[in-house]
Short mmCIF file of C-alpha atoms in Angstrom, two decimals:
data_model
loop_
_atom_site.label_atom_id
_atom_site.label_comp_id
_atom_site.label_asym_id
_atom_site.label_seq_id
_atom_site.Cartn_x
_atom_site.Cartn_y
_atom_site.Cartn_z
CA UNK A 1169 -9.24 -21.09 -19.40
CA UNK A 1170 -6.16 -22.66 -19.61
CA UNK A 1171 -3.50 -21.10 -17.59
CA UNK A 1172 -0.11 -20.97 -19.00
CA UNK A 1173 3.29 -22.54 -17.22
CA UNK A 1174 4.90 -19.90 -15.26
CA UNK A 1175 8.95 -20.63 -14.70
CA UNK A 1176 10.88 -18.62 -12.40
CA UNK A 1177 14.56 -19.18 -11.49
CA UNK A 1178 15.48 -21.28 -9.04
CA UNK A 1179 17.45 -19.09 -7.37
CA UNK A 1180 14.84 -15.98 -7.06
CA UNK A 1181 12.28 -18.13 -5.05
CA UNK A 1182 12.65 -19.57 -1.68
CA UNK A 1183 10.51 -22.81 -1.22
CA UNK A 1184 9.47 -23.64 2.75
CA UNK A 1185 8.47 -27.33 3.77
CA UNK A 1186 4.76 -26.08 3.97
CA UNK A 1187 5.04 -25.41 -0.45
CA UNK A 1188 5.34 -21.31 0.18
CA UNK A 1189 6.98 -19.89 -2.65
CA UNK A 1190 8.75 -16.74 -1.67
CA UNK A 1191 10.40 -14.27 -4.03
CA UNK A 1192 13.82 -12.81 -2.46
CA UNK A 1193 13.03 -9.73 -4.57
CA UNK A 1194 9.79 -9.38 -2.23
CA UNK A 1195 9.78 -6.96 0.74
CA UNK A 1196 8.24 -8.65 3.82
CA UNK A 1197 8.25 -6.45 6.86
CA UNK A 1198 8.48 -8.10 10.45
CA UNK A 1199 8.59 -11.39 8.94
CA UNK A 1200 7.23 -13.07 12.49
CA UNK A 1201 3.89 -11.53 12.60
CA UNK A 1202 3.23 -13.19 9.18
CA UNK A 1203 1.35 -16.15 8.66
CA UNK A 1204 1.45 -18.39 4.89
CA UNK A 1205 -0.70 -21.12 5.43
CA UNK A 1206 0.91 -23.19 2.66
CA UNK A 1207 1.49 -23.23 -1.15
CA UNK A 1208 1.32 -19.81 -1.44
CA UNK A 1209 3.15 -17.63 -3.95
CA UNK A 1210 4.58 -14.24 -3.38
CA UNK A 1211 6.15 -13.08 -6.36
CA UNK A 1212 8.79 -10.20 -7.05
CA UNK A 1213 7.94 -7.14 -6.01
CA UNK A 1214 5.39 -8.02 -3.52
CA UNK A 1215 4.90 -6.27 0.31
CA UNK A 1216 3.58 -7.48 3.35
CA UNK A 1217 3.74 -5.21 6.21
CA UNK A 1218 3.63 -7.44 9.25
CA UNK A 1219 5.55 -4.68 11.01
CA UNK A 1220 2.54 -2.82 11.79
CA UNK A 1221 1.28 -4.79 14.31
CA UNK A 1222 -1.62 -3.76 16.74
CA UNK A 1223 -0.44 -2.10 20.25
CA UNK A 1224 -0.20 -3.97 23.64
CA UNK A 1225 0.15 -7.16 24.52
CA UNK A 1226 -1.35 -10.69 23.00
CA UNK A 1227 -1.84 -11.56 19.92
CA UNK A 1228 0.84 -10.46 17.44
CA UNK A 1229 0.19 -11.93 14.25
CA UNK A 1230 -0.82 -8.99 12.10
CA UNK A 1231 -1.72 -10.74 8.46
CA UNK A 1232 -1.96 -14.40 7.93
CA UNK A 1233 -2.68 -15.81 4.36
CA UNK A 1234 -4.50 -18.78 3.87
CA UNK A 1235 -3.70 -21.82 0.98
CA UNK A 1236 -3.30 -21.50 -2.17
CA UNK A 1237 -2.75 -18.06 -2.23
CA UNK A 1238 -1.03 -15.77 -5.09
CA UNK A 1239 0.23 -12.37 -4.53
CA UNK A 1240 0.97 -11.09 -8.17
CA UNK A 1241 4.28 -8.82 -8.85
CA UNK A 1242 4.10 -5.36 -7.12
CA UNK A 1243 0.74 -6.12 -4.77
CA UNK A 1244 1.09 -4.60 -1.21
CA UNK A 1245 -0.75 -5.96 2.05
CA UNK A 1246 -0.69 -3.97 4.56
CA UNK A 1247 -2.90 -4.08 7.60
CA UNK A 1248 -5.85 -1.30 8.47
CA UNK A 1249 -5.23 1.42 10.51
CA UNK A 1250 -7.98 3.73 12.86
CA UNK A 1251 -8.13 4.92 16.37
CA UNK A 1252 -10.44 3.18 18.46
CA UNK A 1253 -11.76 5.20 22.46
CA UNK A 1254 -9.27 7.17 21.87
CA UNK A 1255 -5.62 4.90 21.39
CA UNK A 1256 -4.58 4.34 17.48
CA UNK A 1257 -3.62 1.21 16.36
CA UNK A 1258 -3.10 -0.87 12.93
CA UNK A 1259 -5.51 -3.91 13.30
CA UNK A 1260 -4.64 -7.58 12.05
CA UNK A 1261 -5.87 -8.64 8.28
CA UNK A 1262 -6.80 -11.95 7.66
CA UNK A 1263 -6.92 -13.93 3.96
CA UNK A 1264 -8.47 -16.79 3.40
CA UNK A 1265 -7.77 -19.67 1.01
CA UNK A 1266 -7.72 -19.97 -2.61
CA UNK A 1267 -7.18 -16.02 -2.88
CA UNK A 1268 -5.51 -14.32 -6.21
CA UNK A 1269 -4.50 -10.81 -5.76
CA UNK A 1270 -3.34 -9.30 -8.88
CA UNK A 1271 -0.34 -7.03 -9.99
CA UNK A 1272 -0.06 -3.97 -8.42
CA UNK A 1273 -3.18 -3.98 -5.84
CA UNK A 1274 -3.26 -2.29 -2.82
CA UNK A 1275 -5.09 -4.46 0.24
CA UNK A 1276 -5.69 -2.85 3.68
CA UNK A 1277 -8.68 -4.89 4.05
CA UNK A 1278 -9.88 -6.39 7.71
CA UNK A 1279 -10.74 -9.45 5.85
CA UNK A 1280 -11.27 -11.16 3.13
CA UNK A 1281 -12.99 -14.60 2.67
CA UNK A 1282 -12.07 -17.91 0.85
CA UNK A 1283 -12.42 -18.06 -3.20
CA UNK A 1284 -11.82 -14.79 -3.85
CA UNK A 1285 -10.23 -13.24 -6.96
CA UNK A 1286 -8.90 -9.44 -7.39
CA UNK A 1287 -8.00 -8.35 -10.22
CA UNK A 1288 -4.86 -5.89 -11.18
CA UNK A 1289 -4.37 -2.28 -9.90
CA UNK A 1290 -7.16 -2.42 -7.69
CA UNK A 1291 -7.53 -0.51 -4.52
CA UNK A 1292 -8.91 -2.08 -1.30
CA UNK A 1293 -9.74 0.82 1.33
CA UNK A 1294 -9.36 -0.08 5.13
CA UNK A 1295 -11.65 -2.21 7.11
CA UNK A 1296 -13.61 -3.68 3.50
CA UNK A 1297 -14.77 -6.70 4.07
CA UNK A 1298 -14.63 -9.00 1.26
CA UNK A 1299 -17.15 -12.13 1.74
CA UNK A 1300 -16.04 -15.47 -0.01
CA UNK A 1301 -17.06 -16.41 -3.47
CA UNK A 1302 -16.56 -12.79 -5.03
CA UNK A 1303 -14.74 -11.59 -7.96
CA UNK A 1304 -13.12 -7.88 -8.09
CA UNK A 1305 -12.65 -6.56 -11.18
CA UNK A 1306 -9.32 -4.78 -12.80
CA UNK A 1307 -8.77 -1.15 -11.27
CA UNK A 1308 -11.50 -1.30 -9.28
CA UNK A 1309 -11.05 0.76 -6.14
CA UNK A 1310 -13.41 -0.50 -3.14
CA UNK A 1311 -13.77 2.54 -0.54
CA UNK A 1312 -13.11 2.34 3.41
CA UNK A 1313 -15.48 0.09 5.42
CA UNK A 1314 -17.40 -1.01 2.68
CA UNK A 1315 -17.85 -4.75 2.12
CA UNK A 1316 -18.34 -7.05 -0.56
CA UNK A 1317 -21.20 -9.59 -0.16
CA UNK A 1318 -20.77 -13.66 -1.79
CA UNK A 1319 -20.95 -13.92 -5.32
CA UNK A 1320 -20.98 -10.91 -6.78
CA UNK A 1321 -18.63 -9.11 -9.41
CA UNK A 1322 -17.30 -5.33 -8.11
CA UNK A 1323 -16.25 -3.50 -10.76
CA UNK A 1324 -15.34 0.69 -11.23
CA UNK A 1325 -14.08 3.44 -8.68
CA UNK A 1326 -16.23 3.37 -6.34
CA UNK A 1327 -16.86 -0.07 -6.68
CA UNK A 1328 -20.15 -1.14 -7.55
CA UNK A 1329 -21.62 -4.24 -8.32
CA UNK A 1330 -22.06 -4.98 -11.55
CA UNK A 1331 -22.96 -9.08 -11.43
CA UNK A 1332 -23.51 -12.05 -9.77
CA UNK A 1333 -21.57 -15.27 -9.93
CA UNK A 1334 -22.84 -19.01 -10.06
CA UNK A 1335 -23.21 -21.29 -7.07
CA UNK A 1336 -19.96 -23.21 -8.90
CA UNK A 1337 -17.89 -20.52 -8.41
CA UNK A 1338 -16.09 -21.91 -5.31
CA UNK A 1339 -14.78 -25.11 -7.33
CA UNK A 1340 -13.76 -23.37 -10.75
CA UNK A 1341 -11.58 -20.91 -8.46
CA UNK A 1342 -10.10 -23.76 -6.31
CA UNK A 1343 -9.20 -25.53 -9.17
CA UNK A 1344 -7.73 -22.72 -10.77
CA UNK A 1345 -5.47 -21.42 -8.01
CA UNK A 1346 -4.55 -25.53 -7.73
CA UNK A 1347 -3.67 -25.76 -11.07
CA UNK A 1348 -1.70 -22.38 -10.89
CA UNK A 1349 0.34 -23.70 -7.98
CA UNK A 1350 1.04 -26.50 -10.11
CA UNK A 1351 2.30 -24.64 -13.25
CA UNK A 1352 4.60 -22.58 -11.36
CA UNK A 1353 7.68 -24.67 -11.89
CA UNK A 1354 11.52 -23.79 -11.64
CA UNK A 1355 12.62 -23.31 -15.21
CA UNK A 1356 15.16 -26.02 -16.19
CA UNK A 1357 18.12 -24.39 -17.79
CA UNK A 1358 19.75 -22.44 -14.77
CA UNK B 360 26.27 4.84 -11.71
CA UNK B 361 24.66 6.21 -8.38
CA UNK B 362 26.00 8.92 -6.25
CA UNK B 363 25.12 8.68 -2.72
CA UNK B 364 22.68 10.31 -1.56
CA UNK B 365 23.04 14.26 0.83
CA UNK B 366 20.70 13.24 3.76
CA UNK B 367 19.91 15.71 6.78
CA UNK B 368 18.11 14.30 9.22
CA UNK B 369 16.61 15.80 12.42
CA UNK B 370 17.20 13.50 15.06
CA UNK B 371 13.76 12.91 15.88
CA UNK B 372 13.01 11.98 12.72
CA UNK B 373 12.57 8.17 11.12
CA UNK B 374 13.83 7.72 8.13
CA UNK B 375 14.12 3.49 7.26
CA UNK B 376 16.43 1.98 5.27
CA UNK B 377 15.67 -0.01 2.07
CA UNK B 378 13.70 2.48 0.48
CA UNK B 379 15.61 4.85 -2.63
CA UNK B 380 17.11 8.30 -1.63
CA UNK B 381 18.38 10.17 -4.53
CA UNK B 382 20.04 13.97 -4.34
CA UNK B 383 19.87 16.46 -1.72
CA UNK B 384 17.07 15.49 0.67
CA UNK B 385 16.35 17.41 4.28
CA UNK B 386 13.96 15.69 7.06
CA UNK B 387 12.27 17.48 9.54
CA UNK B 388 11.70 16.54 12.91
CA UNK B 389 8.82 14.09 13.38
CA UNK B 390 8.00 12.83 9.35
CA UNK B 391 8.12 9.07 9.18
CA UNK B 392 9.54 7.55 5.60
CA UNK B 393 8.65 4.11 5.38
CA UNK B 394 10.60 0.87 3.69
CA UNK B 395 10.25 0.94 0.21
CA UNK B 396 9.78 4.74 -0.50
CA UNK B 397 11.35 6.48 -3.23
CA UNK B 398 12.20 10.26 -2.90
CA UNK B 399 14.27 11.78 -5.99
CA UNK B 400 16.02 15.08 -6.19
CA UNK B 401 17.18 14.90 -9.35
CA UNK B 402 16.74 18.19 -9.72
CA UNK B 403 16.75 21.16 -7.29
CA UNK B 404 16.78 19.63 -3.45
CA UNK B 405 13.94 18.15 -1.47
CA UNK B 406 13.08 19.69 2.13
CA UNK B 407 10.61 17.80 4.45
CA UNK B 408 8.85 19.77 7.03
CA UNK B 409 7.69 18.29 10.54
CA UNK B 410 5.10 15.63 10.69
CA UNK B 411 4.80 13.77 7.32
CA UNK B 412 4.59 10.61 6.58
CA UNK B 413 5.61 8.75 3.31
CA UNK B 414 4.49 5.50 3.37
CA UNK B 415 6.09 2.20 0.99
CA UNK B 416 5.70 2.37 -2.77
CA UNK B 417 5.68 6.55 -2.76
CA UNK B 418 6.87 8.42 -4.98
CA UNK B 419 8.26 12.18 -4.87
CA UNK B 420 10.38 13.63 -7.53
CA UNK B 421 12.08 16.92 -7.92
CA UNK B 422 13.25 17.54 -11.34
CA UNK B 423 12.94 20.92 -11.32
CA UNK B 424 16.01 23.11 -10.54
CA UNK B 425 14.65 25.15 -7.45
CA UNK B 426 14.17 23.01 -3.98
CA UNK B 427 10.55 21.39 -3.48
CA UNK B 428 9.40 22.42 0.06
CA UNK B 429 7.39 20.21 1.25
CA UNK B 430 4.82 21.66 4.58
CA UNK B 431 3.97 20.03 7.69
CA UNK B 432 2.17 17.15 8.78
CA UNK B 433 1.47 15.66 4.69
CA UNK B 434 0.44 12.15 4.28
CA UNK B 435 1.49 10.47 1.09
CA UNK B 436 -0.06 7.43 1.14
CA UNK B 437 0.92 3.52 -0.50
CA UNK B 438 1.85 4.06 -3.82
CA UNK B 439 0.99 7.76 -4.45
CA UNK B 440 3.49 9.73 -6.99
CA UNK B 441 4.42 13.85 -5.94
CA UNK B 442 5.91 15.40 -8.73
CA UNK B 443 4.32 18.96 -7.83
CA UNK B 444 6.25 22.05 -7.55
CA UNK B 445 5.01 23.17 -4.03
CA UNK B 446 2.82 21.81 -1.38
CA UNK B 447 1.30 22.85 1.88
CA UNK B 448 0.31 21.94 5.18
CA UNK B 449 -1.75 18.58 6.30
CA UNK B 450 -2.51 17.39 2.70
CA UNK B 451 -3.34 13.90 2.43
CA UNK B 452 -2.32 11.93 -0.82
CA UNK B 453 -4.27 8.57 -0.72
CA UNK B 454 -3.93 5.61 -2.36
CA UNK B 455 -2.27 5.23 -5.87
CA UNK B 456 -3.35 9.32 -6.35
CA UNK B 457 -0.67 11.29 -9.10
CA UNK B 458 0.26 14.76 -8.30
CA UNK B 459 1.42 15.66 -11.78
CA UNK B 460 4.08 17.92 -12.66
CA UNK B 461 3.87 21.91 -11.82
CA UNK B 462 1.08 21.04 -9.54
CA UNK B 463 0.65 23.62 -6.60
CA UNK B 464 -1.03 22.55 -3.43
CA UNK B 465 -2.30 24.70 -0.51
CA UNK B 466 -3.12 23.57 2.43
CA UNK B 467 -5.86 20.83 4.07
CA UNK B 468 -6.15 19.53 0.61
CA UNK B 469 -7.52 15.67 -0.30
CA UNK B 470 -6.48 13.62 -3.21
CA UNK B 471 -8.25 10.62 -3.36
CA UNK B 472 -7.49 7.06 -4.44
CA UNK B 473 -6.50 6.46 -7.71
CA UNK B 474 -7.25 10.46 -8.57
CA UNK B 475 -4.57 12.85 -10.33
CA UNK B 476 -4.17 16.82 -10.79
CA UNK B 477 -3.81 18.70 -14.05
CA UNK B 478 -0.39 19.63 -15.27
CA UNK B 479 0.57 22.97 -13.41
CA UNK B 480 -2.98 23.41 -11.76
CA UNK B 481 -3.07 25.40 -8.42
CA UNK B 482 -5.57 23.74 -5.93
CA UNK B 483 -6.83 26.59 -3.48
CA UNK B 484 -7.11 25.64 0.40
CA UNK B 485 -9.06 22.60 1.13
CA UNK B 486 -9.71 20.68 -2.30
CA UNK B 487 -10.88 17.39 -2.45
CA UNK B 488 -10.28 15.12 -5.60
CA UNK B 489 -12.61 12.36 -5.86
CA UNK B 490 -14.40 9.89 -8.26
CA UNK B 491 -13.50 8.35 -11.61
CA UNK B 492 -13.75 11.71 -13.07
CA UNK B 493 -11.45 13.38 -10.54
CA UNK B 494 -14.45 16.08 -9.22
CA UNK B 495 -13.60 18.28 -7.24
CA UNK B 496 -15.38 20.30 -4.15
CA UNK B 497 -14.30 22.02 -1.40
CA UNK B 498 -13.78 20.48 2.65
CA UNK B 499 -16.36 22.01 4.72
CA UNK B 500 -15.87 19.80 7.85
CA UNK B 501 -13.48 20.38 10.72
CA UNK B 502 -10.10 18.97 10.76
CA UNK B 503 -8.93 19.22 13.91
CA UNK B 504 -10.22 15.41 14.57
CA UNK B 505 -7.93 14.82 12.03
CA UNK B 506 -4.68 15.97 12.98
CA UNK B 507 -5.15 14.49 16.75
CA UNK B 508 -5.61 11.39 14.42
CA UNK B 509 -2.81 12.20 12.81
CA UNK B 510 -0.59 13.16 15.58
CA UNK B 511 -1.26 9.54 17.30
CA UNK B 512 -0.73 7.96 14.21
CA UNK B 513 3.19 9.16 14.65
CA UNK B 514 3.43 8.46 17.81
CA UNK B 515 2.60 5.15 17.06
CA UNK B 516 4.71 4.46 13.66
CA UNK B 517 7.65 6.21 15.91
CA UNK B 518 7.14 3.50 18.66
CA UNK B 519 7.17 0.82 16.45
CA UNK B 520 8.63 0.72 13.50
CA UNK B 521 12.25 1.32 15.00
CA UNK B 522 11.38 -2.56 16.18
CA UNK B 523 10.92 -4.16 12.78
CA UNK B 524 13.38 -1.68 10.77
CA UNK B 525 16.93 -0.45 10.48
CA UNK B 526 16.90 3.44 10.46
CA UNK B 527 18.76 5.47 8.44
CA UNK B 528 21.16 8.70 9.89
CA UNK B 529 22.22 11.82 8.42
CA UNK B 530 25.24 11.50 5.80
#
């Protein structure tokens, strides 16, 4: 389970005083409605649509990421979209902590919880809800509105569940995502 | 190297910048092209109708040599890939779904996420693709909640995406 030492160039990646690690080669729409709660990766390739922010006034921040967050190459976050009495609007998305999201997923979930690990080339439909503690497998597709429940492994299109996942589950993924943070490290020889 | 791309653009369309025009491309009055979408006439010219929306990560190539009309009010959804030779009217490609080459599409058809055609298949009028196994039945239901739906969902991309992005002109 050891994870291997990622290097990127020093000149791809912005770093911000909260230990967000930004790719310039990521898209990131209307960059104020955006919230990285701290050592966070987005890597190349990545896009967050903050520019489809809910109608009227108030609150404007439209996705906020938690810690220790990684957005693999190519994901894309983008908020949910649906009319509500009668006025359409996109709706804000919230991530929690310790949350992988691998290459090339698609996310237009309402939420998803702390400890919580998706795998590549998955599909989130709008409005899931993803509970902490749960594990989506690789090209899984998870349909609109449906929602994920605490430790449990989704797997297949639809997405079903397919197991459960020990009560330890919350501290093998922190330290993982930890220890990922830590291994991604400007390469040297620039 | 890259030769600039032949845009026509109805000026009450919204085409952004940052996404990858290639060839001779015509936009019709209300269709919405998001950031980050890629529409390639390599081949013959492409020719939006009213309404659509492309969204970021799209794809829709023409490498054929006669133009790919595309209808009215189409949705091509994050990361979906158009390579078809003709589509209708209010089709909706969703997530990550593969219209494969020679494809023909009518109208009020569904592709669903992660679902792909057959090479040069004609889908009648109202097809749904669905399922690991990419099913297929036909839409009995009534659409017309779905274009108001639709037609609100322009208005609002049109209000507000001029905000966060640059848009793009004819050439």
């Amino acid at each position: 389970m050891d994870l291997p030492i990622i290097k990127y160039s020093k000149s791809e990646y912005i770093e911000t005083d909260t230990g967000n690690k930004v790719s310039r080669k990521s898209v990131i729409c209307g960059s104020q409605n955006i919230i990285l709660g701290g050592k966070t990766i987005l890597q190349t390739g990545s896009v967050i649509r903050g520019d489809l922010r809910r109608t009227g006034p108030g609150q404007a921040v439209v996705v906020s990421v938690g810690r220790y967050c990684f957005l693999s190459q190519g994901c894309v976050i983008r908020p949910p979209c649906k009319t509500y009495k009668g006025a359409f609007s996109y709706y804000p998305m919230k991530i929690g902590d310790h949350v992988t999201i691998g290459e090339g997923s698609i996310v237009q979930a309402a939420s998803i919880g702390s400890f919580v690990s998706i795998g590549k080339n998955c599909v989130i439909g709008k409005f899931a809800i993803i509970k902490e503690c749960s594990r989506i497998e690789d090209n899984t597709v998870i349909p609109a509105n449906a929602v994920v429940p605490s430790f449990t492994i989704y797997s297949g299109s639809p997405g079903r569940l397919v197991d459960e996942l020990p009560e330890s589950i919350q501290e093998i993924f922190e330290a993982r995502t930890k220890d990922r943070y830590a291994k991604f490290v400007p390469s040297t020889d620039v | 190297m890259m030769t600039r791309p032949r845009l026509t653009i109805s000026n009450k369309a919204l085409v952004c910048q940052d996404n990858d025009l290639r060839g001779n491309i015509t936009v019709g009055a209300r269709t919405v092209l998001h950031p980050q979408c890629k529409v390639w006439a390599t081949g013959g010219s492409i020719i939006f109708g009213s309404g659509n929306i492309v969204e970021e990560n799209a794809v829709i190539i023409n490498r054929g040599p006669d133009a790919l009309i595309i209808g009215d009010n189409n949705v091509f959804e994050v990361g979906s890939v158009m390579e078809g030779a003709k589509i209708g009217n209010r089709n909706t490609l969703e997530v990550r779904s593969h219209v494969k080459s020679g494809t023909w599409l009518g109208d009020d058809c569904v592709i669903g996420a992660v679902c792909s055609t057959n090479e040069g298949e004609v889908l009648e009028d109202r097809t749904v693709i669905y399922g690991t196994n990419n099913e297929r039945r036909t839409y009995a239901g009534n659409r017309a909640s779905n274009i108001t739906i639709h037609t609100r969902h322009l208005e609002y991309l049109m209000q507000t995406l001029p905000k966060f992005n640059h848009a793009r002109s004819s050439s």
